[in-house]
Every structure is written in C-alpha cells, then in structure tokens.
Amino acid sequence: MKIAVIIVSLFLFAGICMADYQIVATFDAPDTNISGLGYGNGSLWAVDGVTEYAYEIDPATGTVQNSWYCANSTKLPSGLTFANNTVYISMGNPPGLTLSYCYRYNTSGVYLGQFSLDC
C-alpha cells in the first residue's frame, strides 16, 4: 500500500512539474537593479539594490503607486518581503552584505524600526 501511494505521489508531482504554464502579463521593472520583490495588500513591492528606492507597484498595470528612499548611509538593500501591513527590507554592508539588518516601513514608506539579522 505504501509503495502504491509513493508511486502515485511521484506521478502527480511529475505531472505538476511538467504542466504547461501561461504568462498572464509582463511589465518593465520600476528601476534597473531590483534585489527584492514581495506581494501584499493587492500590490507588488520592490526594492532596488543600487538606488536604494522601494516601490509599490500595481500588479495589473505595472504603474508605480508610491516610492521612497531607504535612507541608510552604509548598507545596501538585498531583499524585501511584506507581512501584516509592513514592508520589510533587508540591508547589509557590502561586499558580502555583513552586519545585516531588517528595516520596517509602513505602506506609505514611514520608517518603523529595525532589527539585526546576524546570529
């Protein structure tokens, strides 16, 4: 019985992996070096690792709804996620992005605080 379940599971997994996909829409990124992308509150959220700007993007049109500068003189953005109405942007010191911190912003770009990502 266990072998049958495993074999069926493998076929289902293979079918999913080989399924056709469809690109629904494409649009240009708001900047040239996007290093983090998230989704929340009906918007895409992106951060550029060079210009250090964060963007709120309408996923239907690609229009930038809001943007702000992630002010930090020594660290570069390397990632972004969205949870609980908060944009989290990870930033670290180049070249290896050491001494990393996560900076919290509300959906309007207001800085809410930070916490260390180093163990």
PDB file of C-alpha atoms in Angstrom:
ATOM      1  CA  MET A   1       0.000   0.000   0.000  1.00  0.00           C
ATOM      2  CA  LYS A   2       2.799   2.441   0.909  1.00  0.00           C
ATOM      3  CA  ILE A   3       4.557   1.755  -2.380  1.00  0.00           C
ATOM      4  CA  ALA A   4       1.366   2.490  -4.338  1.00  0.00           C
ATOM      5  CA  VAL A   5       0.937   5.810  -2.513  1.00  0.00           C
ATOM      6  CA  ILE A   6       4.558   6.744  -3.214  1.00  0.00           C
ATOM      7  CA  ILE A   7       4.261   5.851  -6.913  1.00  0.00           C
ATOM      8  CA  VAL A   8       1.000   7.803  -7.312  1.00  0.00           C
ATOM      9  CA  SER A   9       2.564  10.764  -5.484  1.00  0.00           C
ATOM     10  CA  LEU A  10       5.567  10.711  -7.817  1.00  0.00           C
ATOM     11  CA  PHE A  11       3.325  10.701 -10.895  1.00  0.00           C
ATOM     12  CA  LEU A  12       1.259  13.593  -9.512  1.00  0.00           C
ATOM     13  CA  PHE A  13       4.416  15.562  -8.707  1.00  0.00           C
ATOM     14  CA  ALA A  14       5.844  14.882 -12.185  1.00  0.00           C
ATOM     15  CA  GLY A  15       2.558  15.977 -13.769  1.00  0.00           C
ATOM     16  CA  ILE A  16       2.571  19.241 -11.854  1.00  0.00           C
ATOM     17  CA  CYS A  17       6.212  19.918 -12.737  1.00  0.00           C
ATOM     18  CA  MET A  18       5.602  19.270 -16.423  1.00  0.00           C
ATOM     19  CA  ALA A  19       2.301  21.172 -16.640  1.00  0.00           C
ATOM     20  CA  ASP A  20       2.003  23.984 -19.132  1.00  0.00           C
ATOM     21  CA  TYR A  21       2.107  27.468 -17.706  1.00  0.00           C
ATOM     22  CA  GLN A  22       0.855  30.743 -19.062  1.00  0.00           C
ATOM     23  CA  ILE A  23       2.360  34.199 -18.625  1.00  0.00           C
ATOM     24  CA  VAL A  24      -0.579  36.440 -17.789  1.00  0.00           C
ATOM     25  CA  ALA A  25       1.122  39.836 -18.045  1.00  0.00           C
ATOM     26  CA  THR A  26       4.537  41.467 -18.159  1.00  0.00           C
ATOM     27  CA  PHE A  27       5.730  44.996 -17.496  1.00  0.00           C
ATOM     28  CA  ASP A  28       9.018  46.804 -17.024  1.00  0.00           C
ATOM     29  CA  ALA A  29      10.562  46.992 -13.566  1.00  0.00           C
ATOM     30  CA  PRO A  30      10.472  50.466 -11.986  1.00  0.00           C
ATOM     31  CA  ASP A  31      14.279  50.505 -11.648  1.00  0.00           C
ATOM     32  CA  THR A  32      17.276  48.630 -13.067  1.00  0.00           C
ATOM     33  CA  ASN A  33      18.600  46.616 -10.098  1.00  0.00           C
ATOM     34  CA  ILE A  34      15.599  45.129  -8.287  1.00  0.00           C
ATOM     35  CA  SER A  35      17.002  42.970  -5.471  1.00  0.00           C
ATOM     36  CA  GLY A  36      13.794  42.161  -3.605  1.00  0.00           C
ATOM     37  CA  LEU A  37      10.169  41.567  -4.557  1.00  0.00           C
ATOM     38  CA  GLY A  38       7.106  40.862  -2.433  1.00  0.00           C
ATOM     39  CA  TYR A  39       3.321  40.904  -2.631  1.00  0.00           C
ATOM     40  CA  GLY A  40       0.796  42.239  -0.132  1.00  0.00           C
ATOM     41  CA  ASN A  41      -2.317  44.411   0.200  1.00  0.00           C
ATOM     42  CA  GLY A  42      -3.002  43.932  -3.515  1.00  0.00           C
ATOM     43  CA  SER A  43       0.328  45.452  -4.568  1.00  0.00           C
ATOM     44  CA  LEU A  44       3.746  44.275  -5.654  1.00  0.00           C
ATOM     45  CA  TRP A  45       6.564  45.699  -3.540  1.00  0.00           C
ATOM     46  CA  ALA A  46      10.110  46.021  -4.902  1.00  0.00           C
ATOM     47  CA  VAL A  47      13.425  47.422  -3.717  1.00  0.00           C
ATOM     48  CA  ASP A  48      16.404  48.453  -5.862  1.00  0.00           C
ATOM     49  CA  GLY A  49      19.814  47.386  -4.550  1.00  0.00           C
ATOM     50  CA  VAL A  50      21.690  50.320  -6.100  1.00  0.00           C
ATOM     51  CA  THR A  51      19.406  53.365  -5.942  1.00  0.00           C
ATOM     52  CA  GLU A  52      18.005  52.169  -2.578  1.00  0.00           C
ATOM     53  CA  TYR A  53      14.429  53.058  -3.527  1.00  0.00           C
ATOM     54  CA  ALA A  54      11.407  50.978  -2.537  1.00  0.00           C
ATOM     55  CA  TYR A  55       8.370  50.834  -4.823  1.00  0.00           C
ATOM     56  CA  GLU A  56       4.692  49.968  -4.523  1.00  0.00           C
ATOM     57  CA  ILE A  57       3.510  48.684  -7.908  1.00  0.00           C
ATOM     58  CA  ASP A  58       0.025  47.988  -9.260  1.00  0.00           C
ATOM     59  CA  PRO A  59       0.299  44.347 -10.424  1.00  0.00           C
ATOM     60  CA  ALA A  60      -2.379  44.819 -13.103  1.00  0.00           C
ATOM     61  CA  THR A  61      -0.740  47.761 -14.878  1.00  0.00           C
ATOM     62  CA  GLY A  62       2.852  47.989 -13.608  1.00  0.00           C
ATOM     63  CA  THR A  63       2.232  51.589 -12.536  1.00  0.00           C
ATOM     64  CA  VAL A  64       4.285  52.819  -9.578  1.00  0.00           C
ATOM     65  CA  GLN A  65       1.785  53.847  -6.884  1.00  0.00           C
ATOM     66  CA  ASN A  66       4.333  55.030  -4.309  1.00  0.00           C
ATOM     67  CA  SER A  67       8.095  55.079  -3.773  1.00  0.00           C
ATOM     68  CA  TRP A  68      10.546  56.128  -1.085  1.00  0.00           C
ATOM     69  CA  TYR A  69      14.271  56.243  -0.416  1.00  0.00           C
ATOM     70  CA  CYS A  70      15.547  53.683   2.107  1.00  0.00           C
ATOM     71  CA  ALA A  71      17.838  56.058   3.961  1.00  0.00           C
ATOM     72  CA  ASN A  72      20.866  54.213   5.313  1.00  0.00           C
ATOM     73  CA  SER A  73      24.307  55.571   4.520  1.00  0.00           C
ATOM     74  CA  THR A  74      26.294  52.332   4.803  1.00  0.00           C
ATOM     75  CA  LYS A  75      24.016  49.405   3.939  1.00  0.00           C
ATOM     76  CA  LEU A  76      22.578  48.195   0.623  1.00  0.00           C
ATOM     77  CA  PRO A  77      19.135  46.599   0.126  1.00  0.00           C
ATOM     78  CA  SER A  78      19.300  42.888  -0.622  1.00  0.00           C
ATOM     79  CA  GLY A  79      15.750  41.618  -0.127  1.00  0.00           C
ATOM     80  CA  LEU A  80      12.141  42.510   0.605  1.00  0.00           C
ATOM     81  CA  THR A  81       9.037  40.863   1.992  1.00  0.00           C
ATOM     82  CA  PHE A  82       5.585  42.044   3.047  1.00  0.00           C
ATOM     83  CA  ALA A  83       3.580  40.923   6.083  1.00  0.00           C
ATOM     84  CA  ASN A  84       0.985  42.445   8.426  1.00  0.00           C
ATOM     85  CA  ASN A  85       0.778  45.750   6.509  1.00  0.00           C
ATOM     86  CA  THR A  86       4.538  46.164   6.884  1.00  0.00           C
ATOM     87  CA  VAL A  87       7.292  46.246   4.244  1.00  0.00           C
ATOM     88  CA  TYR A  88      10.457  44.519   5.495  1.00  0.00           C
ATOM     89  CA  ILE A  89      13.674  45.385   3.650  1.00  0.00           C
ATOM     90  CA  SER A  90      16.908  43.552   4.447  1.00  0.00           C
ATOM     91  CA  MET A  91      20.090  45.600   4.099  1.00  0.00           C
ATOM     92  CA  GLY A  92      23.745  44.776   4.692  1.00  0.00           C
ATOM     93  CA  ASN A  93      27.268  46.141   4.352  1.00  0.00           C
ATOM     94  CA  PRO A  94      28.951  45.469   1.001  1.00  0.00           C
ATOM     95  CA  PRO A  95      30.640  43.445  -0.373  1.00  0.00           C
ATOM     96  CA  GLY A  96      29.275  40.405   1.499  1.00  0.00           C
ATOM     97  CA  LEU A  97      26.219  42.127   2.996  1.00  0.00           C
ATOM     98  CA  THR A  98      27.550  41.549   6.506  1.00  0.00           C
ATOM     99  CA  LEU A  99      26.117  43.138   9.648  1.00  0.00           C
ATOM    100  CA  SER A 100      22.667  42.832   8.109  1.00  0.00           C
ATOM    101  CA  TYR A 101      19.548  44.479   9.474  1.00  0.00           C
ATOM    102  CA  CYS A 102      15.895  44.329   8.554  1.00  0.00           C
ATOM    103  CA  TYR A 103      14.254  47.737   8.246  1.00  0.00           C
ATOM    104  CA  ARG A 104      10.493  48.036   8.731  1.00  0.00           C
ATOM    105  CA  TYR A 105       8.313  50.537   6.842  1.00  0.00           C
ATOM    106  CA  ASN A 106       4.574  51.066   6.705  1.00  0.00           C
ATOM    107  CA  THR A 107       2.830  51.068   3.324  1.00  0.00           C
ATOM    108  CA  SER A 108       3.369  54.838   2.994  1.00  0.00           C
ATOM    109  CA  GLY A 109       7.137  54.500   3.439  1.00  0.00           C
ATOM    110  CA  VAL A 110       7.297  55.704   7.046  1.00  0.00           C
ATOM    111  CA  TYR A 111      10.233  54.099   8.898  1.00  0.00           C
ATOM    112  CA  LEU A 112       9.015  51.929  11.812  1.00  0.00           C
ATOM    113  CA  GLY A 113      12.266  50.499  13.174  1.00  0.00           C
ATOM    114  CA  GLN A 114      14.887  47.838  12.580  1.00  0.00           C
ATOM    115  CA  PHE A 115      16.268  44.594  13.965  1.00  0.00           C
ATOM    116  CA  SER A 116      19.502  42.667  13.448  1.00  0.00           C
ATOM    117  CA  LEU A 117      19.610  39.661  11.129  1.00  0.00           C
ATOM    118  CA  ASP A 118      23.032  38.493  12.355  1.00  0.00           C
ATOM    119  CA  CYS A 119      23.217  35.488  14.632  1.00  0.00           C
TER     120      CYS A 119
END
